[in-house]
């Protein structure tokens, strides 16, 4: 429902058959974007959607049913205005029922649900898996960094296989952490380190720039780097109030981590 973000990603939104990482600091709407994606996955294929269910792995307890219901109501109203026959019998409750939320309380439960995913997906209508967030439990009281890397890489490979075999989309929400560089300069970078940075096919970084929420396509196999502005409204994630003539600014609004690498 955010056209400029869809254009930035190639016109079709989040890709199936691969992993997409969405990173950002608190307050940028990572969870609301996740809920929007979980609902958008249900859009009928005749209207450009996946007509699928979503598995939503909630590691932080941030999934808000009331907020998801509000977004669902606006999405349903839009679909009814476009193609009412395609959503006949739909209600906000039936839409929420198609999101399977699994609340995990530590990294052991998180690993367990990841290993159960193949059986949960097999024979189902699941077309999207969201993990919000992938980093939370692995940053809490986890001191063995070598073990952390091995566990995350193994689970990531499993998710890649699952996405390819079932042609579904996998979205991994990640947090940001402060990295201190040369001359004691500090900037925000995605959590979990450099090895994790290579795991996902696509990386989107959310940030504040000049008081506006921005999304930067930082890594993609098919699209060039670009930045767009977006807003959070009652209806969900939408285009920013003011959209420039060229919605894809490819030079001015780069994440601090990338500017630092180029300096």
mmCIF file with all atom_site columns, N, CA and C in Angstrom, residues 111-159:
data_model
loop_
_atom_site.group_PDB
_atom_site.id
_atom_site.type_symbol
_atom_site.label_atom_id
_atom_site.label_alt_id
_atom_site.label_comp_id
_atom_site.label_asym_id
_atom_site.label_entity_id
_atom_site.label_seq_id
_atom_site.pdbx_PDB_ins_code
_atom_site.Cartn_x
_atom_site.Cartn_y
_atom_site.Cartn_z
_atom_site.occupancy
_atom_site.B_iso_or_equiv
_atom_site.pdbx_formal_charge
_atom_site.auth_seq_id
_atom_site.auth_comp_id
_atom_site.auth_asym_id
_atom_site.auth_atom_id
_atom_site.pdbx_PDB_model_num
ATOM 1   N N  . UNK A 1 111 ? 14.712 -21.128 17.932 1.00 0.00 ? 111 UNK A N  1
ATOM 2   C CA . UNK A 1 111 ? 15.303 -22.193 17.123 1.00 0.00 ? 111 UNK A CA 1
ATOM 3   C C  . UNK A 1 111 ? 14.302 -23.320 16.896 1.00 0.00 ? 111 UNK A C  1
ATOM 4   N N  . UNK A 1 112 ? 13.521 -23.629 17.924 1.00 0.00 ? 112 UNK A N  1
ATOM 5   C CA . UNK A 1 112 ? 12.545 -24.713 17.818 1.00 0.00 ? 112 UNK A CA 1
ATOM 6   C C  . UNK A 1 112 ? 11.488 -24.406 16.758 1.00 0.00 ? 112 UNK A C  1
ATOM 7   N N  . UNK A 1 113 ? 10.977 -23.177 16.755 1.00 0.00 ? 113 UNK A N  1
ATOM 8   C CA . UNK A 1 113 ? 9.937  -22.838 15.778 1.00 0.00 ? 113 UNK A CA 1
ATOM 9   C C  . UNK A 1 113 ? 10.512 -22.809 14.375 1.00 0.00 ? 113 UNK A C  1
ATOM 10  N N  . UNK A 1 114 ? 11.775 -22.374 14.249 1.00 0.00 ? 114 UNK A N  1
ATOM 11  C CA . UNK A 1 114 ? 12.414 -22.392 12.929 1.00 0.00 ? 114 UNK A CA 1
ATOM 12  C C  . UNK A 1 114 ? 12.496 -23.813 12.387 1.00 0.00 ? 114 UNK A C  1
ATOM 13  N N  . UNK A 1 115 ? 12.837 -24.768 13.255 1.00 0.00 ? 115 UNK A N  1
ATOM 14  C CA . UNK A 1 115 ? 12.956 -26.150 12.808 1.00 0.00 ? 115 UNK A CA 1
ATOM 15  C C  . UNK A 1 115 ? 11.588 -26.772 12.510 1.00 0.00 ? 115 UNK A C  1
ATOM 16  N N  . UNK A 1 116 ? 10.526 -26.193 13.078 1.00 0.00 ? 116 UNK A N  1
ATOM 17  C CA . UNK A 1 116 ? 9.174  -26.690 12.809 1.00 0.00 ? 116 UNK A CA 1
ATOM 18  C C  . UNK A 1 116 ? 8.560  -26.085 11.548 1.00 0.00 ? 116 UNK A C  1
ATOM 19  N N  . UNK A 1 117 ? 9.164  -25.043 11.036 1.00 0.00 ? 117 UNK A N  1
ATOM 20  C CA . UNK A 1 117 ? 8.576  -24.326 9.903  1.00 0.00 ? 117 UNK A CA 1
ATOM 21  C C  . UNK A 1 117 ? 8.289  -25.219 8.690  1.00 0.00 ? 117 UNK A C  1
ATOM 22  N N  . UNK A 1 118 ? 9.202  -26.118 8.296  1.00 0.00 ? 118 UNK A N  1
ATOM 23  C CA . UNK A 1 118 ? 8.889  -26.955 7.125  1.00 0.00 ? 118 UNK A CA 1
ATOM 24  C C  . UNK A 1 118 ? 7.582  -27.728 7.271  1.00 0.00 ? 118 UNK A C  1
ATOM 25  N N  . UNK A 1 119 ? 7.338  -28.288 8.456  1.00 0.00 ? 119 UNK A N  1
ATOM 26  C CA . UNK A 1 119 ? 6.097  -29.044 8.663  1.00 0.00 ? 119 UNK A CA 1
ATOM 27  C C  . UNK A 1 119 ? 4.888  -28.118 8.723  1.00 0.00 ? 119 UNK A C  1
ATOM 28  N N  . UNK A 1 120 ? 5.080  -26.893 9.192  1.00 0.00 ? 120 UNK A N  1
ATOM 29  C CA . UNK A 1 120 ? 3.970  -25.934 9.252  1.00 0.00 ? 120 UNK A CA 1
ATOM 30  C C  . UNK A 1 120 ? 3.596  -25.418 7.865  1.00 0.00 ? 120 UNK A C  1
ATOM 31  N N  . UNK A 1 121 ? 4.586  -25.328 6.990  1.00 0.00 ? 121 UNK A N  1
ATOM 32  C CA . UNK A 1 121 ? 4.350  -24.804 5.648  1.00 0.00 ? 121 UNK A CA 1
ATOM 33  C C  . UNK A 1 121 ? 3.807  -25.886 4.715  1.00 0.00 ? 121 UNK A C  1
ATOM 34  N N  . UNK A 1 122 ? 4.280  -27.103 4.879  1.00 0.00 ? 122 UNK A N  1
ATOM 35  C CA . UNK A 1 122 ? 3.905  -28.199 3.983  1.00 0.00 ? 122 UNK A CA 1
ATOM 36  C C  . UNK A 1 122 ? 2.380  -28.369 3.911  1.00 0.00 ? 122 UNK A C  1
ATOM 37  N N  . UNK A 1 123 ? 1.847  -28.335 2.699  1.00 0.00 ? 123 UNK A N  1
ATOM 38  C CA . UNK A 1 123 ? 0.423  -28.548 2.479  1.00 0.00 ? 123 UNK A CA 1
ATOM 39  C C  . UNK A 1 123 ? -0.470 -27.405 2.913  1.00 0.00 ? 123 UNK A C  1
ATOM 40  N N  . UNK A 1 124 ? 0.118  -26.260 3.259  1.00 0.00 ? 124 UNK A N  1
ATOM 41  C CA . UNK A 1 124 ? -0.672 -25.111 3.725  1.00 0.00 ? 124 UNK A CA 1
ATOM 42  C C  . UNK A 1 124 ? -0.738 -24.037 2.641  1.00 0.00 ? 124 UNK A C  1
ATOM 43  N N  . UNK A 1 125 ? -1.419 -22.940 2.960  1.00 0.00 ? 125 UNK A N  1
ATOM 44  C CA . UNK A 1 125 ? -1.489 -21.797 2.053  1.00 0.00 ? 125 UNK A CA 1
ATOM 45  C C  . UNK A 1 125 ? -0.516 -20.694 2.453  1.00 0.00 ? 125 UNK A C  1
ATOM 46  N N  . UNK A 1 126 ? 0.453  -21.017 3.286  1.00 0.00 ? 126 UNK A N  1
ATOM 47  C CA . UNK A 1 126 ? 1.419  -20.021 3.746  1.00 0.00 ? 126 UNK A CA 1
ATOM 48  C C  . UNK A 1 126 ? 2.274  -19.543 2.580  1.00 0.00 ? 126 UNK A C  1
ATOM 49  N N  . UNK A 1 127 ? 2.300  -18.229 2.384  1.00 0.00 ? 127 UNK A N  1
ATOM 50  C CA . UNK A 1 127 ? 3.134  -17.636 1.340  1.00 0.00 ? 127 UNK A CA 1
ATOM 51  C C  . UNK A 1 127 ? 4.098  -16.612 1.900  1.00 0.00 ? 127 UNK A C  1
ATOM 52  N N  . UNK A 1 128 ? 4.009  -16.349 3.207  1.00 0.00 ? 128 UNK A N  1
ATOM 53  C CA . UNK A 1 128 ? 4.901  -15.367 3.831  1.00 0.00 ? 128 UNK A CA 1
ATOM 54  C C  . UNK A 1 128 ? 5.250  -15.812 5.240  1.00 0.00 ? 128 UNK A C  1
ATOM 55  N N  . UNK A 1 129 ? 6.534  -15.683 5.577  1.00 0.00 ? 129 UNK A N  1
ATOM 56  C CA . UNK A 1 129 ? 7.013  -15.901 6.944  1.00 0.00 ? 129 UNK A CA 1
ATOM 57  C C  . UNK A 1 129 ? 7.674  -14.615 7.413  1.00 0.00 ? 129 UNK A C  1
ATOM 58  N N  . UNK A 1 130 ? 7.267  -14.132 8.577  1.00 0.00 ? 130 UNK A N  1
ATOM 59  C CA . UNK A 1 130 ? 7.850  -12.929 9.175  1.00 0.00 ? 130 UNK A CA 1
ATOM 60  C C  . UNK A 1 130 ? 8.466  -13.309 10.515 1.00 0.00 ? 130 UNK A C  1
ATOM 61  N N  . UNK A 1 131 ? 9.694  -12.880 10.757 1.00 0.00 ? 131 UNK A N  1
ATOM 62  C CA . UNK A 1 131 ? 10.329 -13.040 12.065 1.00 0.00 ? 131 UNK A CA 1
ATOM 63  C C  . UNK A 1 131 ? 10.619 -11.641 12.605 1.00 0.00 ? 131 UNK A C  1
ATOM 64  N N  . UNK A 1 132 ? 9.946  -11.271 13.688 1.00 0.00 ? 132 UNK A N  1
ATOM 65  C CA . UNK A 1 132 ? 10.044 -9.927  14.259 1.00 0.00 ? 132 UNK A CA 1
ATOM 66  C C  . UNK A 1 132 ? 10.371 -10.022 15.749 1.00 0.00 ? 132 UNK A C  1
ATOM 67  N N  . UNK A 1 133 ? 11.634 -9.856  16.120 1.00 0.00 ? 133 UNK A N  1
ATOM 68  C CA . UNK A 1 133 ? 12.783 -9.655  15.264 1.00 0.00 ? 133 UNK A CA 1
ATOM 69  C C  . UNK A 1 133 ? 13.737 -10.838 15.381 1.00 0.00 ? 133 UNK A C  1
ATOM 70  N N  . UNK A 1 134 ? 14.584 -10.969 14.377 1.00 0.00 ? 134 UNK A N  1
ATOM 71  C CA . UNK A 1 134 ? 15.510 -12.094 14.356 1.00 0.00 ? 134 UNK A CA 1
ATOM 72  C C  . UNK A 1 134 ? 16.612 -11.938 15.395 1.00 0.00 ? 134 UNK A C  1
ATOM 73  N N  . UNK A 1 135 ? 16.936 -10.709 15.761 1.00 0.00 ? 135 UNK A N  1
ATOM 74  C CA . UNK A 1 135 ? 18.115 -10.467 16.600 1.00 0.00 ? 135 UNK A CA 1
ATOM 75  C C  . UNK A 1 135 ? 17.836 -10.472 18.093 1.00 0.00 ? 135 UNK A C  1
ATOM 76  N N  . UNK A 1 136 ? 16.604 -10.212 18.499 1.00 0.00 ? 136 UNK A N  1
ATOM 77  C CA . UNK A 1 136 ? 16.311 -9.888  19.898 1.00 0.00 ? 136 UNK A CA 1
ATOM 78  C C  . UNK A 1 136 ? 16.890 -10.896 20.887 1.00 0.00 ? 136 UNK A C  1
ATOM 79  N N  . UNK A 1 137 ? 16.556 -12.173 20.764 1.00 0.00 ? 137 UNK A N  1
ATOM 80  C CA . UNK A 1 137 ? 17.003 -13.159 21.749 1.00 0.00 ? 137 UNK A CA 1
ATOM 81  C C  . UNK A 1 137 ? 18.487 -13.499 21.605 1.00 0.00 ? 137 UNK A C  1
ATOM 82  N N  . UNK A 1 138 ? 19.035 -13.280 20.410 1.00 0.00 ? 138 UNK A N  1
ATOM 83  C CA . UNK A 1 138 ? 20.450 -13.576 20.209 1.00 0.00 ? 138 UNK A CA 1
ATOM 84  C C  . UNK A 1 138 ? 21.349 -12.431 20.677 1.00 0.00 ? 138 UNK A C  1
ATOM 85  N N  . UNK A 1 139 ? 20.742 -11.344 21.119 1.00 0.00 ? 139 UNK A N  1
ATOM 86  C CA . UNK A 1 139 ? 21.517 -10.247 21.707 1.00 0.00 ? 139 UNK A CA 1
ATOM 87  C C  . UNK A 1 139 ? 21.342 -10.175 23.223 1.00 0.00 ? 139 UNK A C  1
ATOM 88  N N  . UNK A 1 140 ? 20.484 -11.046 23.759 1.00 0.00 ? 140 UNK A N  1
ATOM 89  C CA . UNK A 1 140 ? 20.207 -11.031 25.183 1.00 0.00 ? 140 UNK A CA 1
ATOM 90  C C  . UNK A 1 140 ? 20.957 -12.179 25.872 1.00 0.00 ? 140 UNK A C  1
ATOM 91  N N  . UNK A 1 141 ? 21.965 -11.846 26.655 1.00 0.00 ? 141 UNK A N  1
ATOM 92  C CA . UNK A 1 141 ? 22.694 -12.843 27.454 1.00 0.00 ? 141 UNK A CA 1
ATOM 93  C C  . UNK A 1 141 ? 23.247 -13.987 26.603 1.00 0.00 ? 141 UNK A C  1
ATOM 94  N N  . UNK A 1 142 ? 23.674 -13.675 25.392 1.00 0.00 ? 142 UNK A N  1
ATOM 95  C CA . UNK A 1 142 ? 24.276 -14.680 24.516 1.00 0.00 ? 142 UNK A CA 1
ATOM 96  C C  . UNK A 1 142 ? 25.745 -14.315 24.352 1.00 0.00 ? 142 UNK A C  1
ATOM 97  N N  . UNK A 1 143 ? 26.607 -15.016 25.057 1.00 0.00 ? 143 UNK A N  1
ATOM 98  C CA . UNK A 1 143 ? 28.022 -14.623 25.129 1.00 0.00 ? 143 UNK A CA 1
ATOM 99  C C  . UNK A 1 143 ? 28.906 -15.353 24.131 1.00 0.00 ? 143 UNK A C  1
ATOM 100 N N  . UNK A 1 144 ? 28.508 -16.537 23.672 1.00 0.00 ? 144 UNK A N  1
ATOM 101 C CA . UNK A 1 144 ? 29.331 -17.318 22.742 1.00 0.00 ? 144 UNK A CA 1
ATOM 102 C C  . UNK A 1 144 ? 29.031 -16.854 21.312 1.00 0.00 ? 144 UNK A C  1
ATOM 103 N N  . UNK A 1 145 ? 29.841 -15.910 20.811 1.00 0.00 ? 145 UNK A N  1
ATOM 104 C CA . UNK A 1 145 ? 29.584 -15.339 19.499 1.00 0.00 ? 145 UNK A CA 1
ATOM 105 C C  . UNK A 1 145 ? 29.763 -16.359 18.378 1.00 0.00 ? 145 UNK A C  1
ATOM 106 N N  . UNK A 1 146 ? 30.726 -17.277 18.545 1.00 0.00 ? 146 UNK A N  1
ATOM 107 C CA . UNK A 1 146 ? 30.928 -18.307 17.540 1.00 0.00 ? 146 UNK A CA 1
ATOM 108 C C  . UNK A 1 146 ? 29.713 -19.202 17.397 1.00 0.00 ? 146 UNK A C  1
ATOM 109 N N  . UNK A 1 147 ? 29.125 -19.596 18.526 1.00 0.00 ? 147 UNK A N  1
ATOM 110 C CA . UNK A 1 147 ? 27.921 -20.415 18.512 1.00 0.00 ? 147 UNK A CA 1
ATOM 111 C C  . UNK A 1 147 ? 26.764 -19.644 17.908 1.00 0.00 ? 147 UNK A C  1
ATOM 112 N N  . UNK A 1 148 ? 26.668 -18.364 18.246 1.00 0.00 ? 148 UNK A N  1
ATOM 113 C CA . UNK A 1 148 ? 25.586 -17.545 17.703 1.00 0.00 ? 148 UNK A CA 1
ATOM 114 C C  . UNK A 1 148 ? 25.650 -17.497 16.180 1.00 0.00 ? 148 UNK A C  1
ATOM 115 N N  . UNK A 1 149 ? 26.843 -17.304 15.644 1.00 0.00 ? 149 UNK A N  1
ATOM 116 C CA . UNK A 1 149 ? 27.014 -17.234 14.194 1.00 0.00 ? 149 UNK A CA 1
ATOM 117 C C  . UNK A 1 149 ? 26.623 -18.547 13.542 1.00 0.00 ? 149 UNK A C  1
ATOM 118 N N  . UNK A 1 150 ? 27.054 -19.660 14.135 1.00 0.00 ? 150 UNK A N  1
ATOM 119 C CA . UNK A 1 150 ? 26.737 -20.969 13.548 1.00 0.00 ? 150 UNK A CA 1
ATOM 120 C C  . UNK A 1 150 ? 25.238 -21.244 13.576 1.00 0.00 ? 150 UNK A C  1
ATOM 121 N N  . UNK A 1 151 ? 24.583 -20.914 14.694 1.00 0.00 ? 151 UNK A N  1
ATOM 122 C CA . UNK A 1 151 ? 23.146 -21.149 14.802 1.00 0.00 ? 151 UNK A CA 1
ATOM 123 C C  . UNK A 1 151 ? 22.365 -20.294 13.808 1.00 0.00 ? 151 UNK A C  1
ATOM 124 N N  . UNK A 1 152 ? 22.719 -19.025 13.726 1.00 0.00 ? 152 UNK A N  1
ATOM 125 C CA . UNK A 1 152 ? 22.004 -18.123 12.824 1.00 0.00 ? 152 UNK A CA 1
ATOM 126 C C  . UNK A 1 152 ? 22.231 -18.496 11.367 1.00 0.00 ? 152 UNK A C  1
ATOM 127 N N  . UNK A 1 153 ? 23.467 -18.853 11.018 1.00 0.00 ? 153 UNK A N  1
ATOM 128 C CA . UNK A 1 153 ? 23.747 -19.228 9.629  1.00 0.00 ? 153 UNK A CA 1
ATOM 129 C C  . UNK A 1 153 ? 23.000 -20.502 9.246  1.00 0.00 ? 153 UNK A C  1
ATOM 130 N N  . UNK A 1 154 ? 22.941 -21.457 10.185 1.00 0.00 ? 154 UNK A N  1
ATOM 131 C CA . UNK A 1 154 ? 22.216 -22.689 9.903  1.00 0.00 ? 154 UNK A CA 1
ATOM 132 C C  . UNK A 1 154 ? 20.735 -22.456 9.697  1.00 0.00 ? 154 UNK A C  1
ATOM 133 N N  . UNK A 1 155 ? 20.139 -21.634 10.564 1.00 0.00 ? 155 UNK A N  1
ATOM 134 C CA . UNK A 1 155 ? 18.710 -21.332 10.439 1.00 0.00 ? 155 UNK A CA 1
ATOM 135 C C  . UNK A 1 155 ? 18.432 -20.508 9.188  1.00 0.00 ? 155 UNK A C  1
ATOM 136 N N  . UNK A 1 156 ? 19.344 -19.616 8.863  1.00 0.00 ? 156 UNK A N  1
ATOM 137 C CA . UNK A 1 156 ? 19.173 -18.798 7.669  1.00 0.00 ? 156 UNK A CA 1
ATOM 138 C C  . UNK A 1 156 ? 19.173 -19.671 6.423  1.00 0.00 ? 156 UNK A C  1
ATOM 139 N N  . UNK A 1 157 ? 20.078 -20.642 6.357  1.00 0.00 ? 157 UNK A N  1
ATOM 140 C CA . UNK A 1 157 ? 20.120 -21.538 5.214  1.00 0.00 ? 157 UNK A CA 1
ATOM 141 C C  . UNK A 1 157 ? 18.837 -22.354 5.103  1.00 0.00 ? 157 UNK A C  1
ATOM 142 N N  . UNK A 1 158 ? 18.298 -22.739 6.261  1.00 0.00 ? 158 UNK A N  1
ATOM 143 C CA . UNK A 1 158 ? 17.038 -23.485 6.261  1.00 0.00 ? 158 UNK A CA 1
ATOM 144 C C  . UNK A 1 158 ? 15.896 -22.624 5.714  1.00 0.00 ? 158 UNK A C  1
ATOM 145 N N  . UNK A 1 159 ? 15.880 -21.351 6.088  1.00 0.00 ? 159 UNK A N  1
ATOM 146 C CA . UNK A 1 159 ? 14.848 -20.441 5.599  1.00 0.00 ? 159 UNK A CA 1
ATOM 147 C C  . UNK A 1 159 ? 14.980 -20.208 4.090  1.00 0.00 ? 159 UNK A C  1
#
